[in-house]
Amino acid sequence: LLLLLLLLLLPPALPAAAPGDFDPYRVLGVGRSSSQADIKKAYKRLAREWHPDKNKDPGAEDKFIQISKAYEILSNEEKRANFDRYGDAGESQGFSQHQHRQFHRFHDGFYFDESFFHFPFNSERRDTSDEKYLLHFSHYINEIVPDSFKKPYLIKITSDWCFSCIHIEPVWKEVAQELETLGAGIGVVHAGYERRLAHHLGAHSTPTLLGLINGKITFFHNAVVRENLRQFVENLLPGNLVEKITDKNYIRFLSDWRKDNKPHVLLFDHMPVVPLLYKLTAFAYRDYLSFGYVYVGLRGTEELSSQYNINVYTPTMMIFKEHIDRPADVVQAREMKKQLIDDFLSQNKFLMVARLTNQRLFQELCPVKKSHRQRKHCVVLLTGEGEKFAEAYEAFLTFAVANTKDTLKFVHIYNERQPEFADALLMDEEKYRGRSAVVILERRNNAGKIAYKALEEAWQGSKEDNFILLDLLDQLRTDPGLLSSETVVADLNDELAPIFLIRWFYSTVDYISDCWDSLFHSNWREMMPLLSLLFSALFILFGTVIVQAFSDSSDTRDSQPSEKEETAAKTEKNDVSFSKESNSRIPKKGFVEVTELTDINYTSNLVRLRPGHMNVVLILSNSTKTPLLQKFALEVYTFTGSSSLHFSFLSLDKHREWLEYLLEFAQDAAPIPNQYDKHFLERDYTGYVLALNGHKKYFCLFKPHRSGDEGGTLGSCEDYDASLHAEARGKPSCSPGSRSIKNKLHKLSFWMERLLEGSLQRFYIPSWPALD
């Protein structure tokens, strides 16, 4: 009764609260009667002006999101009609604007403002704790995905008017704060404003929780409680990150530094299970360190605890390098914090005399000099394997331990495993053959240029050798010109990389696990391509068996023809083949069915392409049609067995504007071209290849091969900007006069392999433009 009295006392003249103030017509600056051509033109103009890669205004990204959202509504006739009629695009969850207005009219002039009941459905009234975790598409692709190789991410997809999102907020806030403290990443995607990212992640409803690690997405399917979320993040991590250490295996574990070329870390704690903080730390530093865990309360660790004098009541972390009888560094704390562990491990990522096993390690230990005050010198022992060289290595290790300076790094290398590196420094001199040598070097640039000086005599580890090396290092401190020799060394071989069969096995296991998870948990729309492929393969297999069975039975019943009949049959067959030679030809190697993409078949071959299918389109002109199609057929012939690939060509003379529109979305590949400059029609796009995914609305880009650029074809866009500018200035960098037309598609087959692997960069668009 009291509530009814309060409602009756509300002033009836107050206007109804609008559910949203977003007006796509006002954002694009067009009228309600504008045609699709006007809307498209306004969108292209505003997209060029407000794209974050070109406009450095702090609000450019938000403005660009509004422009894209407005164009997505107005370019779709159904959404545009819904907005004109009801004031929204018909996609909001909960009550629509139409229902709100009907409710408003039903109550004769007064209304229920949601603030009266304090419903936190609107984004402005939500808890602001999620704002620091909000993700945008470019931020996710460029930063979050690469960072997922260092730590796992827990991501929530939410939206306005989502009742279930409100229920999980307390648990989410608690778990997000706890996991972030431990070292996991947290992300929030608002599906209403970042629909492109939500669709990219495969979220078809809200709320959706998922994990991201090593660029791989895993969905959360259990009840949203604290224990389940913690276990979900822990299960994302590999199972072999931390090894359980006891008295029986600690010597073997610490001695493995020779094999894996890493320091080894031991954590002593009284917890029976490995703490999540330690697992996350092991994942972040897995490329540099090996991790073991000792449960000090377990029987069978007494010898280990007494060996290193461990306090069983305080967590202790030790790092062991070349000497396993004593730790190189120790830290103890009643409560291990992430910052404390990071500081401790970052100072001990390398052995005292690390072995150069790959190029990345060489670049980290011996960085390029940035200035005269930041010189970094490497002292390299070039030696062999086996007991014959053990004495020389031990003497070099002793010298390195006694000379720990920030400007010096001591490393060693096996000549047999890195022969090109050793030959470049020692010049294959006879005095070093079969013996160890010491070289002091400084990297001058990233192209492999170094300055160096080698000890005149082979390194034997004697006191005289130590004095000579120490004297050279003292001279180097005051005279950088001491490194008088220069050379260029090739990149080091990756000695610890797994062989092809092991990599193939791991990839197969990951693929099978993904399919298994998708079979039981993923949306069936995403599973349709896989199911279609599976049933097609089974149909072909059983169909072939049945046909073969019938053909074999009929062959056994048929008798062999006589010589006269066989001769007559051959003659008749030859006559028929000659008479039909002009009408039908047997396909030969290199034959590929390539159709022209026109406005007639555009919808069926692209816009409504089935999920999982792609159309590979070659861009050509009338003058380059024949040679480019021949080369295109040869390059893609080996991929024609895939039923999910379709091959087409597009005439640049007819549809240049359509191509320019798509290239605007490849911002990483090219700047947005200005179609009003005087060189607009001079750009040569012949030889470009676009792989178009009509269902998911993205494309991958192949740039024609340029002479002298071996890596330019495998990426999608390394030198795109430079080539456009070169063409605009009139330089014939891509013209048929500077190289043959067929050479434009050089290495297209390698690009196709990366396309099937899914490792190419994808450029998403809001909708496919009309091919007019």
PDB file of N, CA, C and O in Angstrom, residues 621-645:
ATOM      1  N   SER A 621      44.598  -7.858 -64.194  1.00  0.00           N
ATOM      2  CA  SER A 621      44.055  -6.904 -65.159  1.00  0.00           C
ATOM      3  C   SER A 621      43.927  -7.607 -66.506  1.00  0.00           C
ATOM      4  O   SER A 621      44.385  -8.741 -66.688  1.00  0.00           O
ATOM      5  N   ASN A 622      43.331  -6.917 -67.454  1.00  0.00           N
ATOM      6  CA  ASN A 622      43.135  -7.529 -68.768  1.00  0.00           C
ATOM      7  C   ASN A 622      44.464  -7.860 -69.448  1.00  0.00           C
ATOM      8  O   ASN A 622      44.599  -8.864 -70.145  1.00  0.00           O
ATOM      9  N   SER A 623      45.475  -7.019 -69.213  1.00  0.00           N
ATOM     10  CA  SER A 623      46.756  -7.228 -69.878  1.00  0.00           C
ATOM     11  C   SER A 623      47.586  -8.338 -69.241  1.00  0.00           C
ATOM     12  O   SER A 623      48.496  -8.871 -69.866  1.00  0.00           O
ATOM     13  N   THR A 624      47.309  -8.666 -67.959  1.00  0.00           N
ATOM     14  CA  THR A 624      48.104  -9.687 -67.252  1.00  0.00           C
ATOM     15  C   THR A 624      47.304 -10.942 -66.962  1.00  0.00           C
ATOM     16  O   THR A 624      47.754 -11.788 -66.189  1.00  0.00           O
ATOM     17  N   LYS A 625      46.149 -11.082 -67.553  1.00  0.00           N
ATOM     18  CA  LYS A 625      45.251 -12.176 -67.201  1.00  0.00           C
ATOM     19  C   LYS A 625      45.845 -13.551 -67.497  1.00  0.00           C
ATOM     20  O   LYS A 625      45.910 -14.420 -66.623  1.00  0.00           O
ATOM     21  N   THR A 626      46.301 -13.762 -68.730  1.00  0.00           N
ATOM     22  CA  THR A 626      46.762 -15.093 -69.140  1.00  0.00           C
ATOM     23  C   THR A 626      47.987 -15.568 -68.356  1.00  0.00           C
ATOM     24  O   THR A 626      47.974 -16.655 -67.777  1.00  0.00           O
ATOM     25  N   PRO A 627      49.095 -14.789 -68.288  1.00  0.00           N
ATOM     26  CA  PRO A 627      50.270 -15.302 -67.558  1.00  0.00           C
ATOM     27  C   PRO A 627      50.018 -15.459 -66.059  1.00  0.00           C
ATOM     28  O   PRO A 627      50.515 -16.405 -65.449  1.00  0.00           O
ATOM     29  N   LEU A 628      49.244 -14.550 -65.448  1.00  0.00           N
ATOM     30  CA  LEU A 628      49.001 -14.664 -64.021  1.00  0.00           C
ATOM     31  C   LEU A 628      48.139 -15.886 -63.693  1.00  0.00           C
ATOM     32  O   LEU A 628      48.369 -16.576 -62.695  1.00  0.00           O
ATOM     33  N   LEU A 629      47.135 -16.163 -64.517  1.00  0.00           N
ATOM     34  CA  LEU A 629      46.296 -17.342 -64.265  1.00  0.00           C
ATOM     35  C   LEU A 629      47.096 -18.634 -64.409  1.00  0.00           C
ATOM     36  O   LEU A 629      46.904 -19.592 -63.656  1.00  0.00           O
ATOM     37  N   GLN A 630      48.025 -18.675 -65.390  1.00  0.00           N
ATOM     38  CA  GLN A 630      48.852 -19.872 -65.547  1.00  0.00           C
ATOM     39  C   GLN A 630      49.737 -20.108 -64.324  1.00  0.00           C
ATOM     40  O   GLN A 630      49.827 -21.213 -63.796  1.00  0.00           O
ATOM     41  N   LYS A 631      50.389 -19.056 -63.882  1.00  0.00           N
ATOM     42  CA  LYS A 631      51.247 -19.172 -62.699  1.00  0.00           C
ATOM     43  C   LYS A 631      50.429 -19.474 -61.442  1.00  0.00           C
ATOM     44  O   LYS A 631      50.830 -20.272 -60.590  1.00  0.00           O
ATOM     45  N   PHE A 632      49.257 -18.849 -61.318  1.00  0.00           N
ATOM     46  CA  PHE A 632      48.373 -19.068 -60.177  1.00  0.00           C
ATOM     47  C   PHE A 632      47.947 -20.534 -60.099  1.00  0.00           C
ATOM     48  O   PHE A 632      47.937 -21.144 -59.022  1.00  0.00           O
ATOM     49  N   ALA A 633      47.616 -21.112 -61.250  1.00  0.00           N
ATOM     50  CA  ALA A 633      47.189 -22.511 -61.273  1.00  0.00           C
ATOM     51  C   ALA A 633      48.319 -23.438 -60.822  1.00  0.00           C
ATOM     52  O   ALA A 633      48.091 -24.411 -60.094  1.00  0.00           O
ATOM     53  N   LEU A 634      49.549 -23.158 -61.254  1.00  0.00           N
ATOM     54  CA  LEU A 634      50.677 -23.992 -60.853  1.00  0.00           C
ATOM     55  C   LEU A 634      50.966 -23.895 -59.363  1.00  0.00           C
ATOM     56  O   LEU A 634      51.306 -24.885 -58.718  1.00  0.00           O
ATOM     57  N   GLU A 635      50.839 -22.697 -58.807  1.00  0.00           N
ATOM     58  CA  GLU A 635      51.179 -22.489 -57.402  1.00  0.00           C
ATOM     59  C   GLU A 635      50.160 -23.128 -56.461  1.00  0.00           C
ATOM     60  O   GLU A 635      50.514 -23.623 -55.389  1.00  0.00           O
ATOM     61  N   VAL A 636      48.865 -23.092 -56.825  1.00  0.00           N
ATOM     62  CA  VAL A 636      47.813 -23.567 -55.920  1.00  0.00           C
ATOM     63  C   VAL A 636      47.342 -24.968 -56.275  1.00  0.00           C
ATOM     64  O   VAL A 636      46.392 -25.472 -55.653  1.00  0.00           O
ATOM     65  N   TYR A 637      47.973 -25.604 -57.276  1.00  0.00           N
ATOM     66  CA  TYR A 637      47.481 -26.905 -57.740  1.00  0.00           C
ATOM     67  C   TYR A 637      47.480 -27.948 -56.625  1.00  0.00           C
ATOM     68  O   TYR A 637      46.550 -28.737 -56.497  1.00  0.00           O
ATOM     69  N   THR A 638      48.529 -27.951 -55.794  1.00  0.00           N
ATOM     70  CA  THR A 638      48.633 -28.962 -54.745  1.00  0.00           C
ATOM     71  C   THR A 638      47.608 -28.769 -53.638  1.00  0.00           C
ATOM     72  O   THR A 638      47.454 -29.643 -52.786  1.00  0.00           O
ATOM     73  N   PHE A 639      46.915 -27.627 -53.609  1.00  0.00           N
ATOM     74  CA  PHE A 639      45.941 -27.366 -52.553  1.00  0.00           C
ATOM     75  C   PHE A 639      44.505 -27.547 -53.035  1.00  0.00           C
ATOM     76  O   PHE A 639      43.560 -27.268 -52.293  1.00  0.00           O
ATOM     77  N   THR A 640      44.333 -27.978 -54.289  1.00  0.00           N
ATOM     78  CA  THR A 640      42.983 -28.106 -54.827  1.00  0.00           C
ATOM     79  C   THR A 640      42.249 -29.322 -54.277  1.00  0.00           C
ATOM     80  O   THR A 640      41.054 -29.473 -54.506  1.00  0.00           O
ATOM     81  N   GLY A 641      42.946 -30.194 -53.556  1.00  0.00           N
ATOM     82  CA  GLY A 641      42.272 -31.346 -52.975  1.00  0.00           C
ATOM     83  C   GLY A 641      41.382 -30.988 -51.807  1.00  0.00           C
ATOM     84  O   GLY A 641      40.546 -31.785 -51.391  1.00  0.00           O
ATOM     85  N   SER A 642      41.556 -29.782 -51.232  1.00  0.00           N
ATOM     86  CA  SER A 642      40.726 -29.360 -50.101  1.00  0.00           C
ATOM     87  C   SER A 642      39.386 -28.856 -50.616  1.00  0.00           C
ATOM     88  O   SER A 642      39.322 -27.937 -51.428  1.00  0.00           O
ATOM     89  N   SER A 643      38.304 -29.461 -50.106  1.00  0.00           N
ATOM     90  CA  SER A 643      36.961 -29.052 -50.545  1.00  0.00           C
ATOM     91  C   SER A 643      36.535 -27.731 -49.960  1.00  0.00           C
ATOM     92  O   SER A 643      35.527 -27.156 -50.377  1.00  0.00           O
ATOM     93  N   SER A 644      37.294 -27.218 -48.976  1.00  0.00           N
ATOM     94  CA  SER A 644      36.916 -25.953 -48.338  1.00  0.00           C
ATOM     95  C   SER A 644      37.530 -24.741 -49.031  1.00  0.00           C
ATOM     96  O   SER A 644      37.295 -23.618 -48.608  1.00  0.00           O
ATOM     97  N   LEU A 645      38.339 -24.949 -50.072  1.00  0.00           N
ATOM     98  CA  LEU A 645      38.979 -23.847 -50.777  1.00  0.00           C
ATOM     99  C   LEU A 645      38.341 -23.677 -52.155  1.00  0.00           C
ATOM    100  O   LEU A 645      38.125 -24.652 -52.880  1.00  0.00           O
TER     101      LEU A 645
END
